[in-house]
Amino acid sequence: MTERWLVTGGTGQVGQALARLDIPGVEVIAPPRAELDLAALPDLDPLLEGVSAIVNCGAYTAVDKAESEPLMARAINTAAPARLAAAAARMGIPIIHVSTDYVFPADGHGPRREDDAVAPVSVYGQTKADGEDAVRASGARHAIVRTAWVVSADGANFVKTMLRLGAERDSLNVVADQRGCPTHAGDLAAALAAITARFTGDAQQASGTWHCSNSGETTWHGLATHTFAVAADCGMKVPAQVAAITTAEYPTPARRPADSRLDCSRLSADFGIALRPWQDAVDEIVRQLAGRAD
Ligand SMILES: NC(=O)c1ccc[n+]([C@@H]2O[C@H](COP(=O)([O-])OP(=O)(O)OC[C@H]3O[C@@H](n4cnc5c(N)ncnc54)[C@H](OP(=O)(O)O)[C@@H]3O)[C@@H](O)[C@H]2O)c1
């Protein structure tokens, strides 16, 4: 029997990657914002007839803009997951909810484990942390999957911004004192599919929180320099100089954790999932954007 998964945020990096997967026995339904507005959700019960899982990839992801639009960020990142999870509980189906490394505090050291205390320092992080809590409190069987630094050949992300700026400028300044783990949207989507399949296939699968990013670690500066090395190899124009600067030298409206590396060992232990090194993932994206994909 074919399962139907409702994926929100189907036009985003992760949602698109999930919708592109060919998952045997699964029909992915990914309505665009015009058909399912997370800021103004309709009565969900009719929509969930025949649906076997919700995968919530939709989010207000503009981290800096959220500082001046807290109500909209809260509607999408907190109220919407609460409504989706409550509906999942009523329908007896699981919800797989994607969250973020930005729930962690500005200071302290990674790699962060799932049980480490959260203490968000931005509106985005706070609304996502509250969204997690709402899913946990809903009574629905759930997986909360925290990821970080999502990159892909689609949509807006740091790798694409670097390539665009690098083509325009001879030098760039990039923050070198924030550490994290880049995550390929396609790798995350495959992990989400495996987690969702476990929840729909095994009624005993316990709810929980898992971390999921590509393996290894870097800084924004490290990610930029690696991106440019691959881009140069592909014949793209890159800046002559990529200077390492501090967070203090690049003030932004939202504060970010200095070290939000994620410890993904629980995902490996519980689901047998370990993502490839981030460098391999970034290589694939840059080569794809350069038209050099194999
Ligand atoms: N991007 C990152 O670096 C990052 C890092 C850590 C965690 N995450 C989490 O990973 C998940 C997926 O992120 P992503 O990188 O795929 O983000 P993304 O590319 O920015 O996509 C966000 C998606 O949410 C949708 N959305 C926003 N507001 C909506 C609304 N009112 N109604 C319906 N849909 C709405 C967007 O639709 P439109 O196309 O119509 O705007 C888009 O499909 C999110 O939970 C995010 O918090 C992301």
PDB file of N, CA, C and O and ligand atoms in Angstrom, residues 9-15 33 36-39 57-59 61 76 98-101 124 128 147-150, ligand 1:
ATOM      1  N   GLY A   9       6.880  23.227   3.337  1.00  0.00           N
ATOM      2  CA  GLY A   9       8.128  23.855   2.876  1.00  0.00           C
ATOM      3  C   GLY A   9       8.710  23.145   1.662  1.00  0.00           C
ATOM      4  O   GLY A   9       9.923  23.075   1.491  1.00  0.00           O
ATOM      5  N   GLY A  10       7.822  22.651   0.807  1.00  0.00           N
ATOM      6  CA  GLY A  10       8.267  21.868  -0.347  1.00  0.00           C
ATOM      7  C   GLY A  10       9.031  22.678  -1.382  1.00  0.00           C
ATOM      8  O   GLY A  10       9.650  22.099  -2.268  1.00  0.00           O
ATOM      9  N   THR A  11       8.990  24.012  -1.265  1.00  0.00           N
ATOM     10  CA  THR A  11       9.761  24.844  -2.196  1.00  0.00           C
ATOM     11  C   THR A  11      11.112  25.240  -1.603  1.00  0.00           C
ATOM     12  O   THR A  11      11.899  25.923  -2.251  1.00  0.00           O
ATOM     13  N   GLY A  12      11.385  24.831  -0.365  1.00  0.00           N
ATOM     14  CA  GLY A  12      12.660  25.168   0.280  1.00  0.00           C
ATOM     15  C   GLY A  12      13.754  24.169  -0.087  1.00  0.00           C
ATOM     16  O   GLY A  12      13.511  23.198  -0.813  1.00  0.00           O
ATOM     17  N   GLN A  13      14.933  24.402   0.431  1.00  0.00           N
ATOM     18  CA  GLN A  13      16.074  23.534   0.091  1.00  0.00           C
ATOM     19  C   GLN A  13      15.805  22.077   0.476  1.00  0.00           C
ATOM     20  O   GLN A  13      15.985  21.157  -0.322  1.00  0.00           O
ATOM     21  N   VAL A  14      15.386  21.871   1.717  1.00  0.00           N
ATOM     22  CA  VAL A  14      15.215  20.502   2.218  1.00  0.00           C
ATOM     23  C   VAL A  14      13.937  19.888   1.649  1.00  0.00           C
ATOM     24  O   VAL A  14      13.922  18.733   1.219  1.00  0.00           O
ATOM     25  N   GLY A  15      12.864  20.690   1.607  1.00  0.00           N
ATOM     26  CA  GLY A  15      11.593  20.187   1.080  1.00  0.00           C
ATOM     27  C   GLY A  15      11.716  19.765  -0.376  1.00  0.00           C
ATOM     28  O   GLY A  15      11.222  18.706  -0.782  1.00  0.00           O
ATOM     29  N   ARG A  33       3.352  27.267  -0.530  1.00  0.00           N
ATOM     30  CA  ARG A  33       2.788  28.206   0.445  1.00  0.00           C
ATOM     31  C   ARG A  33       1.386  28.674   0.043  1.00  0.00           C
ATOM     32  O   ARG A  33       0.509  28.821   0.898  1.00  0.00           O
ATOM     33  N   LEU A  36      -0.850  25.918   1.191  1.00  0.00           N
ATOM     34  CA  LEU A  36      -0.814  25.613   2.628  1.00  0.00           C
ATOM     35  C   LEU A  36       0.082  26.641   3.306  1.00  0.00           C
ATOM     36  O   LEU A  36       1.301  26.483   3.382  1.00  0.00           O
ATOM     37  N   ASP A  37      -0.572  27.705   3.781  1.00  0.00           N
ATOM     38  CA  ASP A  37       0.176  28.807   4.392  1.00  0.00           C
ATOM     39  C   ASP A  37       0.377  28.502   5.873  1.00  0.00           C
ATOM     40  O   ASP A  37      -0.594  28.436   6.637  1.00  0.00           O
ATOM     41  N   LEU A  38       1.627  28.322   6.271  1.00  0.00           N
ATOM     42  CA  LEU A  38       1.918  27.966   7.668  1.00  0.00           C
ATOM     43  C   LEU A  38       1.558  29.094   8.626  1.00  0.00           C
ATOM     44  O   LEU A  38       1.390  28.867   9.827  1.00  0.00           O
ATOM     45  N   ALA A  39       1.444  30.309   8.099  1.00  0.00           N
ATOM     46  CA  ALA A  39       1.078  31.443   8.960  1.00  0.00           C
ATOM     47  C   ALA A  39      -0.433  31.563   9.120  1.00  0.00           C
ATOM     48  O   ALA A  39      -0.911  32.372   9.918  1.00  0.00           O
ATOM     49  N   CYS A  57       9.194  20.664   7.021  1.00  0.00           N
ATOM     50  CA  CYS A  57      10.432  21.322   6.570  1.00  0.00           C
ATOM     51  C   CYS A  57      10.225  22.829   6.412  1.00  0.00           C
ATOM     52  O   CYS A  57      11.191  23.557   6.194  1.00  0.00           O
ATOM     53  N   GLY A  58       8.994  23.295   6.457  1.00  0.00           N
ATOM     54  CA  GLY A  58       8.727  24.724   6.279  1.00  0.00           C
ATOM     55  C   GLY A  58       9.153  25.503   7.514  1.00  0.00           C
ATOM     56  O   GLY A  58       9.020  25.023   8.639  1.00  0.00           O
ATOM     57  N   ALA A  59       9.674  26.676   7.307  1.00  0.00           N
ATOM     58  CA  ALA A  59      10.083  27.501   8.443  1.00  0.00           C
ATOM     59  C   ALA A  59      10.332  28.929   7.985  1.00  0.00           C
ATOM     60  O   ALA A  59      10.575  29.172   6.797  1.00  0.00           O
ATOM     61  N   THR A  61      13.036  31.167   7.880  1.00  0.00           N
ATOM     62  CA  THR A  61      14.473  30.897   8.013  1.00  0.00           C
ATOM     63  C   THR A  61      15.362  32.141   7.873  1.00  0.00           C
ATOM     64  O   THR A  61      16.583  32.020   7.919  1.00  0.00           O
ATOM     65  N   ILE A  76       5.063  31.012  12.201  1.00  0.00           N
ATOM     66  CA  ILE A  76       5.505  29.939  11.295  1.00  0.00           C
ATOM     67  C   ILE A  76       6.351  28.896  12.037  1.00  0.00           C
ATOM     68  O   ILE A  76       6.226  27.690  11.783  1.00  0.00           O
ATOM     69  N   VAL A  98      11.752  19.441  11.539  1.00  0.00           N
ATOM     70  CA  VAL A  98      13.150  19.856  11.351  1.00  0.00           C
ATOM     71  C   VAL A  98      13.424  21.098  12.200  1.00  0.00           C
ATOM     72  O   VAL A  98      12.666  22.070  12.167  1.00  0.00           O
ATOM     73  N   SER A  99      14.506  21.051  12.966  1.00  0.00           N
ATOM     74  CA  SER A  99      14.874  22.199  13.790  1.00  0.00           C
ATOM     75  C   SER A  99      16.347  22.568  13.545  1.00  0.00           C
ATOM     76  O   SER A  99      16.926  22.141  12.543  1.00  0.00           O
ATOM     77  N   THR A 100      16.911  23.337  14.445  1.00  0.00           N
ATOM     78  CA  THR A 100      18.156  24.049  14.116  1.00  0.00           C
ATOM     79  C   THR A 100      19.190  24.034  15.235  1.00  0.00           C
ATOM     80  O   THR A 100      18.845  23.981  16.425  1.00  0.00           O
ATOM     81  N   ASP A 101      20.447  24.162  14.838  1.00  0.00           N
ATOM     82  CA  ASP A 101      21.553  24.344  15.790  1.00  0.00           C
ATOM     83  C   ASP A 101      21.458  25.691  16.501  1.00  0.00           C
ATOM     84  O   ASP A 101      22.084  25.890  17.538  1.00  0.00           O
ATOM     85  N   TYR A 124      14.793  33.905  15.798  1.00  0.00           N
ATOM     86  CA  TYR A 124      14.686  32.653  15.027  1.00  0.00           C
ATOM     87  C   TYR A 124      14.919  31.450  15.936  1.00  0.00           C
ATOM     88  O   TYR A 124      14.106  30.516  15.972  1.00  0.00           O
ATOM     89  N   LYS A 128      12.160  28.620  17.070  1.00  0.00           N
ATOM     90  CA  LYS A 128      12.369  27.212  16.709  1.00  0.00           C
ATOM     91  C   LYS A 128      12.392  26.346  17.972  1.00  0.00           C
ATOM     92  O   LYS A 128      11.845  25.242  17.984  1.00  0.00           O
ATOM     93  N   THR A 147      19.268  20.288  12.449  1.00  0.00           N
ATOM     94  CA  THR A 147      20.327  20.312  11.463  1.00  0.00           C
ATOM     95  C   THR A 147      21.026  21.669  11.506  1.00  0.00           C
ATOM     96  O   THR A 147      20.721  22.486  12.387  1.00  0.00           O
ATOM     97  N   ALA A 148      21.959  21.902  10.585  1.00  0.00           N
ATOM     98  CA  ALA A 148      22.753  23.123  10.664  1.00  0.00           C
ATOM     99  C   ALA A 148      23.307  23.515   9.300  1.00  0.00           C
ATOM    100  O   ALA A 148      23.568  22.640   8.457  1.00  0.00           O
ATOM    101  N   TRP A 149      23.462  24.809   9.078  1.00  0.00           N
ATOM    102  CA  TRP A 149      24.212  25.344   7.935  1.00  0.00           C
ATOM    103  C   TRP A 149      23.821  24.607   6.649  1.00  0.00           C
ATOM    104  O   TRP A 149      24.679  24.002   5.977  1.00  0.00           O
ATOM    105  N   VAL A 150      22.543  24.633   6.302  1.00  0.00           N
ATOM    106  CA  VAL A 150      22.049  23.847   5.156  1.00  0.00           C
ATOM    107  C   VAL A 150      22.504  24.501   3.843  1.00  0.00           C
ATOM    108  O   VAL A 150      22.366  25.715   3.653  1.00  0.00           O
TER     109      VAL A 150
HETATM  110  N1  LIG B   1      18.868  26.913   5.993  1.00  0.00           N
HETATM  111  C1  LIG B   1      19.651  26.613   7.034  1.00  0.00           C
HETATM  112  O1  LIG B   1      20.855  26.924   7.057  1.00  0.00           O
HETATM  113  C2  LIG B   1      19.092  25.848   8.212  1.00  0.00           C
HETATM  114  C3  LIG B   1      19.925  25.594   9.313  1.00  0.00           C
HETATM  115  C4  LIG B   1      19.415  24.878  10.397  1.00  0.00           C
HETATM  116  C5  LIG B   1      18.112  24.422  10.366  1.00  0.00           C
HETATM  117  N2  LIG B   1      17.322  24.690   9.294  1.00  0.00           N
HETATM  118  C6  LIG B   1      15.945  24.220   9.303  1.00  0.00           C
HETATM  119  O2  LIG B   1      15.789  23.313   8.232  1.00  0.00           O
HETATM  120  C7  LIG B   1      14.435  23.376   7.749  1.00  0.00           C
HETATM  121  C8  LIG B   1      14.447  23.543   6.260  1.00  0.00           C
HETATM  122  O3  LIG B   1      15.150  24.737   5.947  1.00  0.00           O
HETATM  123  P1  LIG B   1      15.565  25.110   4.453  1.00  0.00           P
HETATM  124  O4  LIG B   1      17.029  25.347   4.442  1.00  0.00           O
HETATM  125  O5  LIG B   1      14.952  24.163   3.486  1.00  0.00           O
HETATM  126  O6  LIG B   1      14.838  26.532   4.356  1.00  0.00           O
HETATM  127  P2  LIG B   1      14.413  27.380   3.115  1.00  0.00           P
HETATM  128  O7  LIG B   1      15.154  26.948   1.885  1.00  0.00           O
HETATM  129  O8  LIG B   1      14.469  28.799   3.551  1.00  0.00           O
HETATM  130  O9  LIG B   1      12.893  26.947   2.919  1.00  0.00           O
HETATM  131  C9  LIG B   1      11.903  27.334   3.828  1.00  0.00           C
HETATM  132  C10 LIG B   1      10.600  26.806   3.321  1.00  0.00           C
HETATM  133  O10 LIG B   1       9.573  27.223   4.227  1.00  0.00           O
HETATM  134  C11 LIG B   1       8.522  27.779   3.446  1.00  0.00           C
HETATM  135  N3  LIG B   1       7.735  28.763   4.147  1.00  0.00           N
HETATM  136  C12 LIG B   1       8.142  29.883   4.781  1.00  0.00           C
HETATM  137  N4  LIG B   1       7.073  30.552   5.248  1.00  0.00           N
HETATM  138  C13 LIG B   1       5.971  29.829   4.897  1.00  0.00           C
HETATM  139  C14 LIG B   1       4.582  29.986   5.084  1.00  0.00           C
HETATM  140  N5  LIG B   1       4.055  31.043   5.723  1.00  0.00           N
HETATM  141  N6  LIG B   1       3.747  29.035   4.608  1.00  0.00           N
HETATM  142  C15 LIG B   1       4.228  27.967   3.929  1.00  0.00           C
HETATM  143  N7  LIG B   1       5.536  27.762   3.708  1.00  0.00           N
HETATM  144  C16 LIG B   1       6.393  28.690   4.194  1.00  0.00           C
HETATM  145  C17 LIG B   1       9.226  28.426   2.269  1.00  0.00           C
HETATM  146  O11 LIG B   1       8.288  28.691   1.258  1.00  0.00           O
HETATM  147  P3  LIG B   1       8.538  29.844   0.147  1.00  0.00           P
HETATM  148  O12 LIG B   1       9.394  29.165  -0.894  1.00  0.00           O
HETATM  149  O13 LIG B   1       7.178  30.167  -0.339  1.00  0.00           O
HETATM  150  O14 LIG B   1       9.216  30.981   0.841  1.00  0.00           O
HETATM  151  C18 LIG B   1      10.217  27.320   1.924  1.00  0.00           C
HETATM  152  O15 LIG B   1       9.572  26.301   1.205  1.00  0.00           O
HETATM  153  C19 LIG B   1      13.761  24.492   8.541  1.00  0.00           C
HETATM  154  O16 LIG B   1      13.073  23.923   9.634  1.00  0.00           O
HETATM  155  C20 LIG B   1      14.925  25.315   9.076  1.00  0.00           C
HETATM  156  O17 LIG B   1      14.586  25.963  10.293  1.00  0.00           O
HETATM  157  C21 LIG B   1      17.794  25.379   8.202  1.00  0.00           C
END
